[in-house]
Short mmCIF file of C-alpha atoms and ligand atoms in Angstrom, two decimals:
data_model
loop_
_atom_site.label_atom_id
_atom_site.label_comp_id
_atom_site.label_asym_id
_atom_site.label_seq_id
_atom_site.Cartn_x
_atom_site.Cartn_y
_atom_site.Cartn_z
CA UNK A 297 -32.06 -0.11 -11.12
CA UNK A 298 -35.68 -0.26 -10.13
CA UNK A 299 -38.95 -0.44 -12.58
CA UNK A 300 -41.11 1.54 -10.61
CA UNK A 301 -43.89 3.59 -12.91
CA UNK A 302 -44.61 6.35 -12.47
CA UNK A 303 -40.74 6.78 -11.42
CA UNK A 304 -40.08 8.07 -7.58
CA UNK A 305 -38.65 11.70 -6.54
CA UNK A 306 -35.62 9.57 -5.32
CA UNK A 307 -34.33 5.97 -5.17
CA UNK A 308 -30.93 4.75 -3.69
CA UNK A 309 -29.74 1.19 -4.01
CA UNK A 310 -28.90 -0.33 -0.60
CA UNK A 311 -27.30 -3.59 0.40
CA UNK A 312 -29.31 -6.67 0.68
CA UNK A 313 -32.96 -7.95 0.32
CA UNK A 314 -35.84 -8.21 2.30
CA UNK A 315 -37.09 -11.35 2.05
CA UNK A 316 -40.74 -12.62 2.84
CA UNK A 317 -41.92 -15.56 3.67
CA UNK A 318 -44.99 -16.88 5.66
CA UNK A 319 -43.36 -15.55 8.81
CA UNK A 320 -43.75 -11.71 7.59
CA UNK A 321 -46.24 -9.58 9.25
CA UNK A 322 -47.60 -6.23 8.34
CA UNK A 323 -47.44 -4.10 11.74
CA UNK A 324 -49.63 -0.80 11.83
CA UNK A 325 -50.97 1.46 14.79
CA UNK A 326 -54.11 0.65 16.09
CA UNK A 327 -55.62 3.96 14.60
CA UNK A 328 -54.56 2.93 11.41
CA UNK A 329 -55.84 -0.47 11.59
CA UNK A 330 -59.12 -0.26 8.69
CA UNK A 331 -56.55 1.02 5.93
CA UNK A 332 -53.66 -1.32 7.41
CA UNK A 333 -56.01 -3.91 6.90
CA UNK A 334 -57.18 -2.96 3.10
CA UNK A 335 -53.28 -2.50 2.26
CA UNK A 336 -52.43 -5.87 3.89
CA UNK A 337 -54.91 -7.69 1.61
CA UNK A 338 -53.51 -5.88 -1.77
CA UNK A 339 -50.24 -6.76 -0.53
CA UNK A 340 -51.11 -9.92 0.38
CA UNK A 341 -52.31 -10.82 -3.45
CA UNK A 342 -49.09 -9.64 -4.55
CA UNK A 343 -46.97 -11.33 -2.42
CA UNK A 344 -48.93 -14.53 -2.17
CA UNK A 345 -48.46 -14.92 1.55
CA UNK A 346 -50.60 -14.47 4.67
CA UNK A 347 -49.23 -11.11 6.25
CA UNK A 348 -51.10 -11.04 8.95
CA UNK A 349 -51.28 -7.89 11.07
CA UNK A 350 -49.22 -8.03 14.39
CA UNK A 351 -47.76 -5.93 16.84
CA UNK A 352 -43.85 -6.82 16.24
CA UNK A 353 -41.57 -4.80 14.28
CA UNK A 354 -38.88 -7.39 12.75
CA UNK A 355 -39.44 -8.95 10.08
CA UNK A 356 -42.21 -7.02 9.30
CA UNK A 357 -43.48 -4.42 7.05
CA UNK A 358 -44.38 -1.19 9.25
CA UNK A 359 -46.66 1.45 8.29
CA UNK A 360 -46.64 4.82 10.38
CA UNK A 361 -48.14 8.22 10.04
CA UNK A 362 -45.78 10.96 11.03
CA UNK A 363 -46.97 14.38 11.67
CA UNK A 364 -43.23 16.17 11.40
CA UNK A 365 -42.80 15.57 7.76
CA UNK A 366 -43.54 18.65 5.97
CA UNK A 367 -42.03 17.27 2.89
CA UNK A 368 -44.18 14.90 2.40
CA UNK A 369 -47.30 16.94 1.73
CA UNK A 370 -50.82 15.16 1.46
CA UNK A 371 -49.50 12.04 -0.91
CA UNK A 372 -46.23 11.75 -0.70
CA UNK A 373 -44.35 8.70 1.50
CA UNK A 374 -40.81 7.67 2.62
CA UNK A 375 -39.63 4.17 2.08
CA UNK A 376 -36.94 1.86 3.75
CA UNK A 377 -36.33 -1.50 2.77
CA UNK A 378 -33.69 -3.17 4.78
CA UNK A 379 -33.00 -6.80 5.25
CA UNK A 380 -34.46 -7.19 8.98
CA UNK A 381 -37.73 -4.35 8.03
CA UNK A 382 -39.63 -2.33 5.78
CA UNK A 383 -40.57 1.13 7.12
CA UNK A 384 -43.09 2.78 5.03
CA UNK A 385 -44.11 6.25 6.53
CA UNK A 386 -46.18 9.05 5.26
CA UNK A 387 -47.93 12.58 6.76
CA UNK A 388 -51.16 11.48 5.46
CA UNK A 389 -52.98 7.94 4.61
CA UNK A 390 -52.71 8.71 1.10
CA UNK A 391 -49.05 8.73 1.32
CA UNK A 392 -49.10 5.11 2.65
CA UNK A 393 -51.51 4.02 -0.19
CA UNK A 394 -49.10 5.29 -2.40
CA UNK A 395 -45.99 3.86 -0.68
CA UNK A 396 -47.89 0.20 -0.85
CA UNK A 397 -48.65 0.78 -4.60
CA UNK A 398 -44.07 1.08 -4.75
CA UNK A 399 -44.05 -2.20 -2.85
CA UNK A 400 -46.46 -4.18 -4.69
CA UNK A 401 -44.46 -3.09 -7.87
CA UNK A 402 -41.07 -3.87 -5.93
CA UNK A 403 -42.33 -7.09 -5.28
CA UNK A 404 -41.61 -9.77 -8.46
CA UNK A 405 -44.38 -9.87 -10.82
CA UNK A 406 -45.73 -13.45 -10.27
CA UNK A 407 -44.29 -14.27 -6.43
CA UNK A 408 -45.52 -17.86 -6.79
CA UNK A 409 -42.69 -18.63 -9.14
CA UNK A 410 -39.93 -17.33 -7.15
CA UNK A 411 -39.42 -16.57 -3.07
CA UNK A 412 -40.67 -13.09 -3.21
CA UNK A 413 -38.19 -10.49 -2.00
CA UNK A 414 -37.33 -7.09 -2.46
CA UNK A 415 -34.18 -5.11 -3.05
CA UNK A 416 -33.19 -3.00 -0.12
CA UNK A 417 -33.67 0.66 -1.13
CA UNK A 418 -34.39 4.27 0.42
CA UNK A 419 -37.20 6.31 -1.28
CA UNK A 420 -38.48 9.75 -0.70
CA UNK A 421 -41.46 10.24 -3.13
CA UNK A 422 -44.14 12.84 -3.49
CA UNK A 423 -45.97 13.76 -6.29
CA UNK A 424 -45.42 16.56 -9.02
CA UNK A 425 -48.87 17.17 -9.78
CA UNK A 426 -51.98 17.33 -7.77
CA UNK A 427 -54.44 16.40 -10.57
CA UNK A 428 -53.60 12.58 -12.04
CA UNK A 429 -56.36 11.70 -14.08
CA UNK A 430 -58.25 9.75 -16.66
CA UNK A 431 -61.43 10.10 -18.18
CA UNK A 432 -63.75 7.11 -18.92
CA UNK A 433 -67.02 8.22 -21.67
CA UNK A 434 -69.43 5.68 -20.66
CA UNK A 435 -72.04 7.75 -22.70
CA UNK A 436 -71.13 6.95 -25.89
CA UNK A 437 -70.76 3.04 -24.92
CA UNK A 438 -72.17 2.12 -21.33
CA UNK A 439 -69.62 0.61 -19.09
CA UNK A 440 -71.05 -1.19 -16.20
CA UNK A 441 -70.14 -0.95 -12.27
CA UNK A 442 -67.62 -3.91 -12.19
CA UNK A 443 -65.98 -2.84 -15.63
CA UNK A 444 -65.38 0.93 -13.84
CA UNK A 445 -64.12 -0.90 -10.61
CA UNK A 446 -61.65 -2.75 -12.82
CA UNK A 447 -60.46 0.62 -14.15
CA UNK A 448 -60.00 2.23 -10.61
CA UNK A 449 -58.07 -0.61 -9.66
CA UNK A 450 -55.62 -0.58 -12.86
CA UNK A 451 -55.13 3.51 -11.52
CA UNK A 452 -54.57 2.83 -8.56
CA UNK A 453 -52.05 0.70 -9.32
CA UNK A 454 -50.03 3.48 -11.05
CA UNK A 455 -51.23 6.20 -8.54
CA UNK A 456 -53.81 8.04 -10.40
CA UNK A 457 -55.92 10.19 -8.16
CA UNK A 458 -58.57 11.50 -10.72
CA UNK A 459 -61.54 9.72 -12.02
CA UNK A 460 -63.82 11.89 -14.90
CA UNK A 461 -66.67 10.26 -15.84
CA UNK A 462 -68.31 11.79 -19.16
CA UNK A 463 -71.70 10.59 -17.72
CA UNK A 464 -74.15 12.32 -20.33
CA UNK A 465 -73.63 12.70 -24.21
CA UNK A 466 -75.98 12.12 -27.09
CA UNK A 467 -75.98 8.73 -27.39
CA UNK A 468 -77.10 7.98 -23.90
CA UNK A 469 -77.49 9.72 -20.29
CA UNK A 470 -76.00 7.07 -17.69
CA UNK A 471 -76.99 8.24 -14.48
CA UNK A 472 -80.16 7.89 -12.53
CA UNK A 473 -81.85 11.31 -12.05
CA UNK A 474 -84.99 10.49 -9.42
CA UNK A 475 -86.68 14.35 -10.15
CA UNK A 476 -86.34 13.57 -13.80
CA UNK A 477 -86.79 10.06 -14.26
CA UNK A 478 -87.00 9.87 -17.91
CA UNK A 479 -83.21 10.55 -18.41
CA UNK A 480 -81.92 7.47 -17.43
CA UNK A 481 -84.97 5.15 -18.62
CA UNK A 482 -85.30 6.67 -21.87
CA UNK A 483 -82.25 8.47 -22.35
CA UNK A 484 -80.28 5.40 -20.60
CA UNK A 485 -81.80 2.89 -22.99
CA UNK A 486 -79.34 3.78 -26.16
CA UNK A 487 -75.69 3.57 -27.16
CA UNK A 488 -73.47 4.80 -30.27
CA UNK A 489 -73.80 1.89 -33.25
CA UNK A 490 -77.81 0.95 -31.68
CA UNK A 491 -75.35 -1.12 -29.27
CA UNK A 492 -76.91 -2.02 -25.88
CA UNK A 493 -77.53 0.97 -23.33
CA UNK A 494 -77.40 1.15 -19.70
CA UNK A 495 -77.30 3.11 -16.99
CA UNK A 496 -75.77 3.72 -12.73
CA UNK A 497 -78.48 3.92 -10.56
CA UNK A 498 -77.90 6.45 -7.70
CA UNK A 499 -77.08 3.40 -5.29
CA UNK A 500 -74.55 1.87 -8.42
CA UNK A 501 -72.95 5.49 -8.48
CA UNK A 502 -72.79 5.79 -4.82
CA UNK A 503 -70.78 2.58 -4.89
CA UNK A 504 -68.57 3.67 -7.25
CA UNK A 505 -67.61 6.80 -5.70
CA UNK A 506 -66.98 4.74 -2.43
CA UNK A 507 -64.85 2.01 -4.28
CA UNK A 508 -62.31 4.94 -5.53
CA UNK A 509 -62.34 6.77 -2.35
CA UNK A 510 -61.01 3.61 -0.58
CA UNK A 511 -57.99 3.78 -3.01
CA UNK A 512 -57.92 7.81 -2.67
CA UNK A 513 -59.20 8.23 -6.19
CA UNK A 514 -61.79 11.37 -6.56
CA UNK A 515 -64.54 10.65 -8.98
CA UNK A 516 -65.26 13.88 -11.17
CA UNK A 517 -68.93 13.58 -12.67
CA UNK A 518 -69.35 15.08 -15.99
CA UNK A 519 -72.99 16.51 -17.29
CA UNK A 520 -72.02 17.88 -20.45
CA UNK A 521 -73.95 20.95 -21.99
CA UNK A 522 -75.57 23.08 -23.73
CA UNK A 523 -74.94 20.86 -26.12
CA UNK A 524 -73.97 16.75 -26.58
CA UNK A 525 -77.65 16.91 -25.16
CA UNK A 526 -79.59 14.86 -27.59
CA UNK A 527 -80.62 12.08 -25.06
CA UNK A 528 -81.67 14.39 -22.81
CA UNK A 529 -83.59 16.34 -25.49
CA UNK A 530 -85.37 12.98 -26.21
CA UNK A 531 -86.04 11.57 -23.38
CA UNK A 532 -87.64 15.19 -22.15
CA UNK A 533 -89.80 16.98 -24.64
CA UNK A 534 -90.89 18.95 -22.41
CA UNK A 535 -87.37 20.78 -22.40
CA UNK A 536 -87.55 22.28 -25.67
CA UNK A 537 -84.32 21.12 -26.80
CA UNK A 538 -83.10 22.34 -30.26
CA UNK A 539 -81.96 19.67 -32.69
CA UNK A 540 -81.02 18.71 -36.37
CA UNK A 541 -82.59 14.96 -35.18
CA UNK A 542 -85.36 14.07 -33.24
CA UNK A 543 -85.39 10.62 -30.68
CA UNK A 544 -82.35 8.90 -29.51
CA UNK A 545 -79.05 9.23 -31.37
CA UNK A 546 -76.69 6.16 -32.32
CA UNK A 547 -74.37 8.26 -34.49
CA UNK A 548 -70.92 9.89 -33.91
CA UNK A 549 -71.61 13.64 -35.16
CA UNK A 550 -70.85 16.28 -32.53
CA UNK A 551 -72.60 19.73 -31.69
CA UNK A 552 -76.04 19.04 -33.70
CA UNK A 553 -78.11 20.13 -31.01
CA UNK A 554 -78.33 22.37 -27.67
CA UNK A 555 -80.63 22.73 -24.47
CA UNK A 556 -82.93 25.96 -25.15
CA UNK A 557 -81.11 28.64 -23.46
CA UNK A 558 -84.08 31.17 -23.73
CA UNK A 559 -86.75 28.57 -21.62
CA UNK A 560 -86.87 28.39 -17.82
CA UNK A 561 -87.31 24.76 -18.00
CA UNK A 562 -83.36 24.34 -18.89
CA UNK A 563 -82.63 25.96 -15.49
CA UNK A 564 -84.60 24.04 -13.47
CA UNK A 565 -83.37 20.95 -15.13
CA UNK A 566 -79.83 21.98 -14.38
CA UNK A 567 -80.92 22.94 -10.47
CA UNK A 568 -82.56 19.55 -10.15
CA UNK A 569 -79.91 17.15 -12.07
CA UNK A 570 -76.55 19.22 -10.27
CA UNK A 571 -78.74 19.20 -7.01
CA UNK A 572 -79.04 15.08 -7.09
CA UNK A 573 -75.38 14.88 -8.52
CA UNK A 574 -73.73 16.96 -5.72
CA UNK A 575 -75.78 15.31 -3.05
CA UNK A 576 -74.29 12.04 -4.29
CA UNK A 577 -70.85 13.37 -4.85
CA UNK A 578 -68.69 13.49 -1.83
CA UNK A 579 -65.62 14.90 -3.91
CA UNK A 580 -65.47 18.76 -4.41
CA UNK A 581 -65.49 19.02 -8.50
CA UNK A 582 -68.62 18.78 -11.15
CA UNK A 583 -68.13 18.91 -14.24
CA UNK A 584 -70.61 20.99 -16.64
CA UNK A 585 -68.98 19.83 -20.41
CA UNK A 586 -69.49 22.93 -22.60
CA UNK A 587 -67.38 21.82 -25.58
CA UNK A 588 -68.63 21.54 -29.21
CA UNK A 589 -71.99 23.77 -28.57
CA UNK A 590 -71.73 24.03 -32.33
CA UNK A 591 -75.64 24.91 -32.64
CA UNK A 592 -75.31 27.30 -29.64
CA UNK A 593 -75.50 31.09 -30.97
CA UNK A 594 -72.18 32.53 -29.57
CA UNK A 595 -73.78 35.46 -27.03
CA UNK A 596 -76.60 32.52 -25.75
CA UNK A 597 -73.72 30.25 -25.24
CA UNK A 598 -72.02 32.80 -22.90
CA UNK A 599 -75.19 33.52 -21.31
CA UNK A 600 -75.46 30.27 -20.55
CA UNK A 601 -72.43 29.28 -19.28
CA UNK A 602 -72.53 32.40 -17.13
CA UNK A 603 -75.86 31.29 -15.36
CA UNK A 604 -75.15 27.54 -15.34
CA UNK A 605 -71.48 27.99 -13.23
CA UNK A 606 -74.30 30.59 -10.76
CA UNK A 607 -76.62 27.47 -10.44
CA UNK A 608 -73.95 24.77 -10.21
CA UNK A 609 -71.87 27.03 -7.72
CA UNK A 610 -74.49 26.96 -5.40
CA UNK A 611 -73.92 23.15 -4.79
CA UNK A 612 -71.02 24.21 -3.06
CA UNK A 613 -69.18 22.20 -5.48
CA UNK A 614 -66.15 23.75 -7.59
CA UNK A 615 -67.08 23.81 -11.64
CA UNK A 616 -64.73 22.51 -14.39
CA UNK A 617 -65.28 23.02 -18.00
CA UNK A 618 -63.89 22.17 -20.98
CA UNK A 619 -61.73 25.22 -22.62
CA UNK A 620 -64.71 26.23 -24.95
CA UNK A 621 -66.31 28.09 -21.52
CA UNK A 622 -63.94 30.50 -21.22
CA UNK A 623 -65.14 32.30 -24.58
CA UNK A 624 -67.29 33.85 -21.85
CA UNK A 625 -66.88 34.61 -18.04
CA UNK A 626 -65.51 32.17 -16.02
CA UNK A 627 -66.02 32.12 -12.32
CA UNK A 628 -62.98 32.57 -10.65
CA UNK A 629 -62.43 28.79 -8.99
CA UNK A 630 -63.84 27.74 -12.72
CA UNK A 631 -61.30 25.06 -13.50
CA UNK A 632 -60.66 24.83 -17.16
CA UNK A 633 -60.02 21.63 -19.07
CA UNK A 634 -57.28 22.28 -22.24
CA UNK A 635 -58.16 19.88 -25.06
CA UNK A 636 -57.79 21.16 -28.33
CA UNK A 637 -57.89 25.31 -28.97
CA UNK A 638 -55.04 26.66 -27.25
CA UNK A 639 -55.87 30.19 -27.39
CA UNK A 640 -59.53 29.50 -25.61
CA UNK A 641 -57.16 27.82 -22.47
CA UNK A 642 -54.94 30.47 -22.61
CA UNK A 643 -57.62 32.85 -22.24
CA UNK A 644 -59.17 30.75 -19.44
CA UNK A 645 -55.59 30.81 -18.16
CA UNK A 646 -55.17 34.96 -18.76
CA UNK A 647 -58.11 35.25 -16.23
CA UNK A 648 -56.58 33.34 -13.20
CA UNK A 649 -58.43 30.11 -13.96
CA UNK A 650 -56.62 27.29 -13.16
CA UNK A 651 -56.08 24.45 -16.04
CA UNK A 652 -56.47 20.66 -16.23
CA UNK A 653 -54.26 19.56 -19.27
CA UNK A 654 -55.50 16.94 -21.79
CA UNK A 655 -54.02 17.96 -25.10
CA UNK A 656 -55.78 16.11 -27.82
CA UNK A 657 -52.53 15.56 -29.43
CA UNK A 658 -50.98 13.66 -26.64
CA UNK A 659 -53.25 12.18 -24.33
CA UNK A 660 -56.39 11.49 -26.09
CA UNK A 661 -56.34 7.74 -25.29
CA UNK A 662 -59.01 6.99 -28.39
CA UNK A 663 -56.61 8.11 -30.79
CA UNK A 664 -55.24 5.21 -32.53
CA UNK A 665 -51.43 4.29 -31.94
CA UNK A 666 -50.64 4.27 -35.69
CA UNK A 667 -52.58 3.93 -39.13
CA UNK A 668 -53.21 0.01 -38.43
CA UNK A 669 -54.96 0.22 -34.72
CA UNK A 670 -57.89 -1.25 -35.21
CA UNK A 671 -60.34 0.84 -32.66
CA UNK A 672 -60.21 4.45 -32.21
CA UNK A 673 -60.05 7.62 -34.10
CA UNK A 674 -57.77 10.02 -36.14
CA UNK A 675 -59.49 13.15 -36.08
CA UNK A 676 -56.29 15.22 -34.81
CA UNK A 677 -53.95 13.75 -37.87
CA UNK A 678 -51.56 12.73 -35.85
CA UNK A 679 -51.30 9.15 -33.99
CA UNK A 680 -50.38 8.86 -30.45
CA UNK A 681 -47.65 6.20 -29.52
CA UNK A 682 -46.56 5.46 -26.46
CA UNK A 683 -43.71 7.98 -26.80
CA UNK A 684 -46.40 10.88 -27.80
CA UNK A 685 -47.96 10.15 -24.55
CA UNK A 686 -44.68 10.50 -22.64
CA UNK A 687 -42.58 12.85 -23.86
CA UNK A 688 -44.18 16.22 -23.42
CA UNK A 689 -44.41 18.37 -20.23
CA UNK A 690 -47.80 19.82 -18.74
CA UNK A 691 -46.29 22.77 -17.39
CA UNK A 692 -44.65 23.84 -20.91
CA UNK A 693 -47.34 22.68 -23.19
CA UNK A 694 -49.11 25.98 -23.39
CA UNK A 695 -46.40 28.76 -24.05
CA UNK A 696 -47.03 31.88 -21.84
CA UNK A 697 -49.21 30.18 -19.06
CA UNK A 698 -48.10 30.52 -15.42
CA UNK A 699 -47.15 26.93 -14.72
CA UNK A 700 -48.27 27.69 -11.59
CA UNK A 701 -51.82 27.57 -12.92
CA UNK A 702 -51.29 24.11 -14.42
CA UNK A 703 -53.39 21.64 -11.73
CA UNK A 704 -52.06 18.52 -13.48
CA UNK A 705 -52.77 15.98 -16.24
CA UNK A 706 -56.18 13.90 -17.57
CA UNK A 707 -56.35 11.26 -20.20
CA UNK A 708 -59.58 11.10 -21.88
CA UNK A 709 -61.05 7.83 -23.30
CA UNK A 710 -63.72 8.80 -25.75
CA UNK A 711 -66.00 5.48 -26.57
CA UNK A 712 -67.48 5.89 -30.06
CA UNK A 713 -65.49 3.16 -31.30
CA UNK A 714 -64.86 1.45 -27.93
CA UNK A 715 -67.54 -1.11 -26.35
CA UNK A 716 -65.96 -3.80 -24.12
CA UNK A 717 -63.75 -3.26 -21.07
CA UNK A 718 -60.88 -5.44 -23.28
CA UNK A 719 -61.31 -2.42 -25.81
CA UNK A 720 -60.83 0.02 -23.07
CA UNK A 721 -57.66 -1.69 -21.81
CA UNK A 722 -55.85 -1.81 -25.28
CA UNK A 723 -56.48 1.87 -25.73
CA UNK A 724 -55.79 2.77 -22.29
CA UNK A 725 -52.43 0.71 -21.92
CA UNK A 726 -49.45 1.03 -21.98
CA UNK A 727 -50.00 4.81 -22.60
CA UNK A 728 -51.80 5.46 -18.98
CA UNK A 729 -48.59 4.09 -17.76
CA UNK A 730 -46.73 7.13 -19.43
CA UNK A 731 -49.79 9.52 -18.36
CA UNK A 732 -49.17 8.46 -14.53
CA UNK A 733 -45.42 9.38 -15.04
CA UNK A 734 -45.97 12.55 -16.52
CA UNK A 735 -48.39 13.50 -14.03
CA UNK A 736 -46.43 12.02 -10.97
CA UNK A 737 -42.71 12.43 -11.74
CA UNK A 738 -40.83 15.51 -12.06
CA UNK A 739 -39.88 16.52 -15.51
CA UNK A 740 -35.89 16.40 -14.73
CA UNK A 741 -36.71 12.85 -13.49
CA UNK A 742 -38.11 11.76 -16.85
CA UNK A 743 -36.34 10.16 -19.60
CA UNK A 744 -37.97 8.43 -22.38
CA UNK A 745 -35.32 6.01 -22.96
CA UNK A 746 -35.42 4.74 -19.17
CA UNK A 747 -38.96 4.80 -19.49
CA UNK A 748 -38.84 2.41 -22.50
CA UNK A 749 -36.69 -0.26 -20.17
CA UNK A 750 -38.81 0.15 -17.24
CA UNK A 751 -42.37 -0.46 -19.48
CA UNK A 752 -41.13 -3.49 -20.72
CA UNK A 753 -40.75 -4.79 -17.04
CA UNK A 754 -44.09 -3.82 -16.87
CA UNK A 755 -45.65 -6.33 -19.54
CA UNK A 756 -45.87 -9.54 -17.31
CA UNK A 757 -47.32 -7.03 -14.49
CA UNK A 758 -49.99 -5.95 -16.82
CA UNK A 759 -50.65 -9.60 -17.85
CA UNK A 760 -50.79 -10.55 -14.26
CA UNK A 761 -53.48 -8.05 -13.84
CA UNK A 762 -55.43 -9.34 -17.22
CA UNK A 763 -55.26 -6.14 -19.03
CA UNK A 764 -55.07 -6.68 -22.42
CA UNK A 765 -52.40 -3.85 -23.56
CA UNK A 766 -51.16 -2.69 -27.01
CA UNK A 767 -47.78 -4.33 -27.72
CA UNK A 768 -45.78 -1.12 -28.92
CA UNK A 769 -43.18 -2.07 -30.96
CA UNK A 770 -41.33 1.06 -29.00
CA UNK A 771 -41.04 -1.01 -26.12
CA UNK A 772 -38.19 -3.46 -25.93
CA UNK A 773 -41.02 -6.31 -23.74
C1 TNX T 1393 -63.78 15.60 -29.22
S1 TNX T 1393 -62.78 16.38 -26.43
C2 TNX T 1393 -65.01 15.51 -28.32
C3 TNX T 1393 -65.78 14.66 -28.06
C4 TNX T 1393 -65.24 13.36 -28.59
C5 TNX T 1393 -63.75 13.27 -29.10
C6 TNX T 1393 -63.29 12.30 -29.75
C7 TNX T 1393 -64.56 16.88 -26.42
C8 TNX T 1393 -64.50 17.98 -25.02
N1 TNX T 1393 -65.11 16.89 -27.34
O1 TNX T 1393 -67.05 14.64 -27.88
O2 TNX T 1393 -65.73 11.84 -28.56
O3 TNX T 1393 -63.31 14.49 -29.29
O4 TNX T 1393 -61.76 12.10 -29.67
#
């Protein structure tokens, strides 16, 4: 029985083992060289062996792209582990990348303690959903580039393909905008509890995007509007934003401020900010927020969302917004992100808009595991143990919504109470492993009892990756 997470679409044990040694090589056609080099590097680290890239095919792990295997889609792969060779094939590079993650998980957690070997097997593996995401709120607390890269590595190991960065909020503005320099200089200086602020220069943001892309992860940047904008309002008084507070904000209330819907400068601001953001972001999506606009009158909110979509759509990117945006008219290709108000998410679906599923009762990873979790929040009035994050179906969670509109799943980590990568680890893991399987594995291929067993086997892997995970009593570690 394998211990892969996420569980593959299909897996068959075969007889024998492929033993790795100092003689084992990797083989790949020339046109795959740069990718093969990177995959080789991650396998070398996992196997503790030199694994040189060579032409020969026996005693080797061979990578190949095939043109005529339509079952594989953009992200699927086939893996055949036999005593003499390992064959990994995919239709697209992303599939090879995921196959390599599987190989890493088939190797022992610490290859230095045993001669590394992989039990022979045959896999066909294709993800259920195209959207397998995590979100990090870098606005309530700032996380430097190195911390984001570390999260990207953790996500890649579990076959995630989307990292949504919540870049702005009341407590901080985290991206340099050259046409509005005070946003980052002033708005970036604060954080929740008066903790240190910070922001990404455009070069640093581009570096995150590049690092993620090498791991087949798309960065989805969010600039939250019209509320959650205190940092911008405080940094740029010319915006004439409306707020209960003046100056930078370090508390944790929500919905107390709004951009000024009736000032033209607001729309120049949006054009400038999203223009620069689009130019920095090769991925197809920009997130405009839209949540908890409690200080924006309803009619104003609807007008704002309509106009903001028009402006952002000009960049050529596809728009994502939290479910509240469905109070107004969504553009046909706007994607709604469901988190709390099912009626609004249903409204979006009823008008044919696609949905990302982030139900706060299942995958808000800032919610406590139980009453004694030292970090996190409990406003949902329901704790989220590992089983809660695992035992649900994104396609069935909103009754009456056509499953074809469900793009996939995304697990947010809001960081009002979370300030360091170690604290983030503790809230993400092991629940992020559960979310990985919710997003990748077909519903009929998932079962909690089997997942518990496999997750227990990941304890040493999480430790080897230096992840500070929660030792849930639900898991037989
Ligand atoms: C709700 S989710 C929020 C965030 C908070 C989070 C805390 C959403 C779109 N808004 O502003 O950080 O709850 O759990």
